[in-house]
Amino acid sequence: MHLLFIADPLESFKIYKDTTFAMMREFQRRGHTLAACEPQDLAWQSGGVVTARVRELRLTGDAQDWFAASPVTEPQPLHRFGAVLMRKDPPFDSEYFYATHLLEQAEREGARVFNKPRALRDHPEKLAIMEFPQFIGPTLVTRDAAAIRAFHAEHRDVILKPLDGMGGMGIFRVKDDGLNLGAIIETLNRNGDTTVMVQKFLPAIAEGDKRVLIIGGKPAPFCLARIPQGGEVRGNLAAGGRGVAQPLTPQDRATAEALGPLLMERGLLLVGLDVIGHNVTEINVTSPTCFQEIHQQAGFDVAAMYADAFENSIAA
C-alpha cells in the first residue's frame, strides 16, 4: 500500500525519539511504500480534487542520512494513496484547521485519512475533556479574570494554561499565596480576549504526567510517565521532564477502556491521554507521541500495535 504522511519537515525529525518515524519504519518493514508532504503542499481547485506535492520516501537505516527522497512531484490526488496519515505536530492553529477541511474534502473524494479530519476538529486537545467530567479534576474554562480569581480562592493551588499550547508551553502554577496571579492572568487572558484553562493542581504530578496511548480503541499495556525535574512543575519531555515507561495501573486501564471504543468509533485511531494520578488532563489526537520511549524501555513495540490497528481498519 502507498501511504502518504502529512508531517513537519523530514529534516526536522529527531529519529531516535520521533513517533512518526517509528510508524514509517514499521510500515516500510511490512512492505508498504511511503511518501511525505507538509500541510502547505495541499491544494484544491474547482473542477478537480484535493492534491499534494509529495516526495516519495525510502528509509535507509542510517542514523544520519535516514531517508532518501525523490524530488517533489507534480500534484498527486490524495484519493490515489492507500491512506493518508495526518501527523502534523501542534499547535492546532488556523492553518491546521484549514488543512482538516481540505482533508475532509479528500475523504469525500475517496481518500482514507487517519485520524479523521472531522474528529481532529471536534476534539481540541485541552477542551475535549469537558465531555468526560467523571474522569477529570476541578477545571475552569473562561475568559473572565474574576472567575479565575474565584477558582484560585476555592482551590488555593492551581495550574493555568493557554488552550493552544503544546509541550508545556505557557503553563503556570499559582500556589496558595496567589503570587503573580494578576500578572499571569494578564499574560494568558489578554484583557479578556483569550480563553484560559485553569485546573486544580494535582500533587500526583510528582509521580509523572502519564501518556496513555489508545490504539484502535484499546490501550497499549505501557504508558510513559513524564516526571518533572528540579523545580519544574511541568512533566512534558519538551520542558525537560524525564520519561519512564511503566505498566498501566488498573485505574488507567479502566479509563482508557471506557474512552477507547467511543473515540475509535469517531475516527480516532490513535489517541494519547494525559493522566495525572487518576485524572485525565488532556486528550491528544493530532500527533500523539512516546512510541519509541515505551519500546526502548519496556520492550513493547507500540508501532507494531499501531500498524496492526491501521491495517485492520483499512481492511474493515
Short mmCIF file of C-alpha atoms in Angstrom, two decimals:
data_model
loop_
_atom_site.label_atom_id
_atom_site.label_comp_id
_atom_site.label_asym_id
_atom_site.label_seq_id
_atom_site.Cartn_x
_atom_site.Cartn_y
_atom_site.Cartn_z
CA MET A 1 0.00 0.00 0.00
CA HIS A 2 1.19 3.50 -0.83
CA LEU A 3 0.96 5.70 2.29
CA LEU A 4 1.17 9.47 2.46
CA PHE A 5 2.39 11.09 5.68
CA ILE A 6 1.50 14.75 6.20
CA ALA A 7 4.01 15.94 8.75
CA ASP A 8 6.57 18.53 9.72
CA PRO A 9 9.67 18.81 7.51
CA LEU A 10 11.52 15.49 7.36
CA GLU A 11 14.77 17.33 8.02
CA SER A 12 13.46 18.35 11.45
CA PHE A 13 12.83 14.78 12.68
CA LYS A 14 14.77 13.54 15.71
CA ILE A 15 14.55 9.92 14.65
CA TYR A 16 15.81 8.49 17.94
CA LYS A 17 12.52 9.51 19.53
CA ASP A 18 10.14 10.54 16.75
CA THR A 19 6.87 8.60 16.69
CA THR A 20 6.08 9.39 13.04
CA PHE A 21 9.48 7.94 12.11
CA ALA A 22 8.67 4.80 14.12
CA MET A 23 5.42 4.45 12.19
CA MET A 24 7.20 4.90 8.87
CA ARG A 25 9.85 2.34 9.78
CA GLU A 26 7.25 -0.27 10.73
CA PHE A 27 5.15 0.32 7.62
CA GLN A 28 8.21 0.06 5.37
CA ARG A 29 9.21 -3.15 7.17
CA ARG A 30 5.79 -4.56 6.28
CA GLY A 31 6.26 -3.76 2.60
CA HIS A 32 4.27 -0.54 2.33
CA THR A 33 5.68 2.33 0.25
CA LEU A 34 5.93 5.82 1.68
CA ALA A 35 5.50 9.41 0.58
CA ALA A 36 5.58 12.61 2.60
CA CYS A 37 4.45 16.21 2.36
CA GLU A 38 3.67 19.18 4.59
CA PRO A 39 0.25 20.81 5.08
CA GLN A 40 1.18 23.71 2.83
CA ASP A 41 1.57 21.23 -0.04
CA LEU A 42 -2.19 20.53 -0.05
CA ALA A 43 -4.36 22.24 -2.66
CA TRP A 44 -7.80 22.10 -4.24
CA GLN A 45 -9.27 23.75 -7.33
CA SER A 46 -12.87 23.73 -8.51
CA GLY A 47 -13.45 21.04 -11.05
CA GLY A 48 -10.65 18.97 -9.57
CA VAL A 49 -9.75 17.07 -6.42
CA VAL A 50 -7.53 17.66 -3.38
CA THR A 51 -3.90 17.15 -4.32
CA ALA A 52 -0.49 17.39 -2.73
CA ARG A 53 3.03 17.88 -3.99
CA VAL A 54 4.84 15.00 -2.31
CA ARG A 55 8.23 13.38 -2.02
CA GLU A 56 8.46 9.63 -2.49
CA LEU A 57 10.34 8.33 0.50
CA ARG A 58 12.56 5.40 1.46
CA LEU A 59 14.13 4.90 4.88
CA THR A 60 17.80 4.00 4.62
CA GLY A 61 18.52 2.60 8.09
CA ASP A 62 21.32 5.13 8.53
CA ALA A 63 21.16 7.20 11.72
CA GLN A 64 22.36 10.37 9.97
CA ASP A 65 21.09 10.26 6.39
CA TRP A 66 17.95 8.42 7.45
CA PHE A 67 15.87 8.89 4.34
CA ALA A 68 16.20 9.06 0.59
CA ALA A 69 13.56 11.09 -1.18
CA SER A 70 12.61 11.89 -4.72
CA PRO A 71 12.29 15.47 -5.93
CA VAL A 72 8.89 17.00 -5.22
CA THR A 73 6.35 15.50 -7.60
CA GLU A 74 3.67 17.16 -9.62
CA PRO A 75 0.43 17.40 -7.61
CA GLN A 76 -0.90 13.95 -6.72
CA PRO A 77 -4.58 13.26 -5.90
CA LEU A 78 -4.87 12.20 -2.28
CA HIS A 79 -7.53 9.62 -3.05
CA ARG A 80 -4.99 7.65 -5.10
CA PHE A 81 -2.94 6.84 -1.99
CA GLY A 82 -3.86 3.76 0.01
CA ALA A 83 -4.21 6.02 3.05
CA VAL A 84 -3.23 9.45 4.32
CA LEU A 85 -1.79 9.82 7.83
CA MET A 86 -2.10 13.31 9.30
CA ARG A 87 0.89 13.68 11.63
CA LYS A 88 1.50 17.43 11.72
CA ASP A 89 2.52 18.48 15.23
CA PRO A 90 0.51 21.12 17.11
CA PRO A 91 -0.28 23.94 17.50
CA PHE A 92 -3.79 23.49 16.16
CA ASP A 93 -3.85 26.92 14.54
CA SER A 94 -5.88 28.34 11.65
CA GLU A 95 -3.69 26.65 9.05
CA TYR A 96 -4.10 23.27 10.75
CA PHE A 97 -7.86 23.90 10.83
CA TYR A 98 -7.90 24.68 7.11
CA ALA A 99 -5.88 21.54 6.40
CA THR A 100 -8.53 19.41 8.11
CA HIS A 101 -11.15 20.87 5.77
CA LEU A 102 -9.01 20.03 2.73
CA LEU A 103 -8.53 16.52 4.10
CA GLU A 104 -12.26 16.13 4.69
CA GLN A 105 -12.87 17.10 1.08
CA ALA A 106 -10.31 14.47 0.08
CA GLU A 107 -12.33 11.95 2.11
CA ARG A 108 -15.43 12.85 0.10
CA GLU A 109 -13.37 12.06 -3.00
CA GLY A 110 -12.45 8.63 -1.64
CA ALA A 111 -9.32 9.17 0.47
CA ARG A 112 -8.83 7.31 3.75
CA VAL A 113 -7.44 9.71 6.36
CA PHE A 114 -6.14 8.87 9.88
CA ASN A 115 -7.05 10.39 12.30
CA LYS A 116 -10.28 11.52 10.64
CA PRO A 117 -10.21 15.26 9.92
CA ARG A 118 -13.61 15.92 11.45
CA ALA A 119 -12.58 14.09 14.60
CA LEU A 120 -9.43 16.21 14.81
CA ARG A 121 -11.56 19.35 14.70
CA ASP A 122 -14.15 18.01 17.14
CA HIS A 123 -11.60 17.05 19.82
CA PRO A 124 -9.42 20.05 20.68
CA GLU A 125 -6.82 18.52 22.91
CA LYS A 126 -7.45 20.51 26.07
CA LEU A 127 -11.20 21.09 25.70
CA ALA A 128 -12.09 17.50 24.75
CA ILE A 129 -12.01 16.56 28.45
CA MET A 130 -15.21 18.56 29.03
CA GLU A 131 -17.22 15.67 27.60
CA PHE A 132 -15.90 13.31 30.26
CA PRO A 133 -16.21 15.11 33.64
CA GLN A 134 -16.19 11.81 35.53
CA PHE A 135 -12.50 11.38 34.65
CA ILE A 136 -11.16 14.87 35.34
CA GLY A 137 -10.26 17.06 38.32
CA PRO A 138 -11.71 20.52 39.07
CA THR A 139 -11.38 22.57 35.88
CA LEU A 140 -12.43 26.01 34.69
CA VAL A 141 -12.50 27.33 31.10
CA THR A 142 -13.15 31.05 30.88
CA ARG A 143 -12.18 34.50 29.64
CA ASP A 144 -13.31 36.09 32.90
CA ALA A 145 -10.43 37.20 35.13
CA ALA A 146 -12.74 37.40 38.14
CA ALA A 147 -13.81 33.78 37.62
CA ILE A 148 -10.15 32.73 37.54
CA ARG A 149 -9.51 34.53 40.82
CA ALA A 150 -12.57 32.89 42.39
CA PHE A 151 -11.39 29.44 41.21
CA HIS A 152 -7.99 30.08 42.79
CA ALA A 153 -9.63 31.26 46.02
CA GLU A 154 -11.56 28.00 46.18
CA HIS A 155 -8.78 25.56 45.27
CA ARG A 156 -5.74 27.55 46.53
CA ASP A 157 -3.21 25.81 44.27
CA VAL A 158 -3.91 25.89 40.54
CA ILE A 159 -2.44 25.44 37.09
CA LEU A 160 -3.23 27.98 34.36
CA LYS A 161 -2.59 27.26 30.68
CA PRO A 162 -3.48 28.54 27.21
CA LEU A 163 -5.74 26.38 25.07
CA ASP A 164 -3.35 26.42 22.10
CA GLY A 165 -0.15 25.48 23.93
CA MET A 166 1.96 22.40 23.33
CA GLY A 167 4.90 20.76 25.05
CA GLY A 168 4.12 22.53 28.31
CA MET A 169 4.32 25.99 26.73
CA GLY A 170 2.67 28.79 28.71
CA ILE A 171 1.81 26.69 31.79
CA PHE A 172 1.88 28.47 35.17
CA ARG A 173 1.35 27.27 38.74
CA VAL A 174 -0.07 29.63 41.34
CA LYS A 175 0.07 28.43 44.95
CA ASP A 176 -1.93 29.46 47.99
CA ASP A 177 -0.21 32.83 48.33
CA GLY A 178 -1.52 33.90 44.90
CA LEU A 179 1.89 35.30 43.98
CA ASN A 180 1.84 36.80 40.46
CA LEU A 181 -1.71 35.61 39.79
CA GLY A 182 -2.67 39.01 38.37
CA ALA A 183 0.31 39.15 36.02
CA ILE A 184 -0.27 35.58 34.87
CA ILE A 185 -3.94 36.28 34.15
CA GLU A 186 -2.95 39.37 32.16
CA THR A 187 -0.39 37.34 30.20
CA LEU A 188 -2.72 34.48 29.32
CA ASN A 189 -6.10 36.22 29.29
CA ARG A 190 -5.07 39.37 27.39
CA ASN A 191 -7.75 41.56 28.92
CA GLY A 192 -10.49 39.09 28.24
CA ASP A 193 -9.58 38.40 24.61
CA THR A 194 -8.24 34.88 25.18
CA THR A 195 -9.83 31.87 26.84
CA VAL A 196 -7.80 30.22 29.59
CA MET A 197 -7.98 26.78 31.21
CA VAL A 198 -7.45 26.59 34.97
CA GLN A 199 -7.15 23.29 36.81
CA LYS A 200 -6.64 22.36 40.42
CA PHE A 201 -3.01 21.43 40.98
CA LEU A 202 -2.64 17.66 41.31
CA PRO A 203 0.23 16.65 43.63
CA ALA A 204 0.42 13.30 41.83
CA ILE A 205 2.36 15.14 39.10
CA ALA A 206 5.42 14.27 41.20
CA GLU A 207 4.89 10.67 40.05
CA GLY A 208 4.57 11.75 36.44
CA ASP A 209 2.22 13.11 33.81
CA LYS A 210 1.38 9.78 32.20
CA ARG A 211 0.87 9.43 28.45
CA VAL A 212 -1.59 6.59 28.00
CA LEU A 213 -1.88 5.51 24.37
CA ILE A 214 -5.16 4.21 22.94
CA ILE A 215 -4.72 2.47 19.59
CA GLY A 216 -7.64 1.10 17.64
CA GLY A 217 -9.83 1.71 20.68
CA LYS A 218 -7.61 -0.33 23.01
CA PRO A 219 -4.95 0.81 25.49
CA ALA A 220 -1.31 -0.02 24.95
CA PRO A 221 -0.16 -2.02 28.01
CA PHE A 222 2.54 0.51 28.94
CA CYS A 223 2.43 4.27 29.39
CA LEU A 224 5.20 6.86 29.62
CA ALA A 225 5.25 8.75 32.92
CA ARG A 226 6.85 12.14 32.26
CA ILE A 227 8.31 13.23 35.57
CA PRO A 228 9.16 16.89 36.28
CA GLN A 229 12.79 17.58 37.08
CA GLY A 230 14.32 20.05 39.53
CA GLY A 231 11.96 22.87 40.43
CA GLU A 232 9.89 22.43 37.29
CA VAL A 233 6.13 21.83 37.56
CA ARG A 234 5.78 20.52 34.00
CA GLY A 235 6.44 16.91 33.14
CA ASN A 236 6.46 17.42 29.36
CA LEU A 237 9.55 15.98 27.71
CA ALA A 238 9.91 19.24 25.76
CA ALA A 239 10.10 21.04 29.12
CA GLY A 240 12.85 18.76 30.46
CA GLY A 241 10.72 16.03 32.01
CA ARG A 242 12.17 12.53 32.39
CA GLY A 243 10.20 9.80 30.64
CA VAL A 244 9.78 6.49 32.47
CA ALA A 245 7.87 3.64 30.82
CA GLN A 246 5.65 1.70 33.21
CA PRO A 247 2.73 -0.73 33.05
CA LEU A 248 -0.73 0.77 33.12
CA THR A 249 -2.36 0.89 36.54
CA PRO A 250 -5.77 -0.81 36.80
CA GLN A 251 -7.36 2.67 37.05
CA ASP A 252 -5.60 3.97 33.94
CA ARG A 253 -6.54 0.84 32.01
CA ALA A 254 -10.18 1.18 33.07
CA THR A 255 -10.24 4.83 31.97
CA ALA A 256 -8.68 4.02 28.60
CA GLU A 257 -11.03 1.10 28.06
CA ALA A 258 -14.01 3.33 28.83
CA LEU A 259 -12.97 6.06 26.39
CA GLY A 260 -11.25 3.99 23.71
CA PRO A 261 -14.20 2.42 21.84
CA LEU A 262 -16.08 5.73 21.72
CA LEU A 263 -13.10 7.64 20.36
CA MET A 264 -12.33 4.90 17.85
CA GLU A 265 -15.92 4.98 16.61
CA ARG A 266 -15.44 8.69 15.90
CA GLY A 267 -12.43 8.01 13.70
CA LEU A 268 -9.60 8.46 16.20
CA LEU A 269 -7.33 5.50 15.54
CA LEU A 270 -4.60 6.90 17.79
CA VAL A 271 -5.22 8.88 20.99
CA GLY A 272 -2.89 9.93 23.79
CA LEU A 273 -4.49 10.52 27.17
CA ASP A 274 -2.55 12.69 29.59
CA VAL A 275 -3.24 11.38 33.10
CA ILE A 276 -2.07 12.76 36.45
CA GLY A 277 -2.96 10.47 39.31
CA HIS A 278 -6.42 9.23 38.31
CA ASN A 279 -7.36 12.40 36.42
CA VAL A 280 -7.34 12.91 32.65
CA THR A 281 -5.96 16.36 31.91
CA GLU A 282 -5.82 16.31 28.10
CA ILE A 283 -6.91 14.11 25.18
CA ASN A 284 -4.25 14.33 22.47
CA VAL A 285 -5.36 13.48 18.93
CA THR A 286 -3.23 15.49 16.50
CA SER A 287 0.09 13.62 16.67
CA PRO A 288 0.40 11.61 19.91
CA THR A 289 3.95 10.53 20.71
CA CYS A 290 6.02 8.30 23.04
CA PHE A 291 6.10 5.16 20.84
CA GLN A 292 9.88 4.89 20.88
CA GLU A 293 10.42 5.66 24.56
CA ILE A 294 7.99 2.91 25.55
CA HIS A 295 9.53 0.44 23.09
CA GLN A 296 13.08 1.20 24.21
CA GLN A 297 12.37 0.95 27.93
CA ALA A 298 9.60 -1.65 28.19
CA GLY A 299 10.22 -3.71 25.06
CA PHE A 300 6.65 -3.33 23.84
CA ASP A 301 6.52 -2.46 20.12
CA VAL A 302 3.91 0.30 20.01
CA ALA A 303 4.50 0.98 16.31
CA ALA A 304 3.63 -2.64 15.52
CA MET A 305 0.42 -2.35 17.55
CA TYR A 306 -0.44 0.81 15.63
CA ALA A 307 0.32 -0.78 12.25
CA ASP A 308 -1.86 -3.78 13.14
CA ALA A 309 -4.77 -1.49 14.09
CA PHE A 310 -4.26 0.59 10.95
CA GLU A 311 -4.24 -2.44 8.65
CA ASN A 312 -7.30 -3.89 10.37
CA SER A 313 -9.12 -0.57 9.95
CA ILE A 314 -8.22 -0.38 6.25
CA ALA A 315 -9.40 -3.95 5.72
CA ALA A 316 -12.72 -3.41 7.55
#
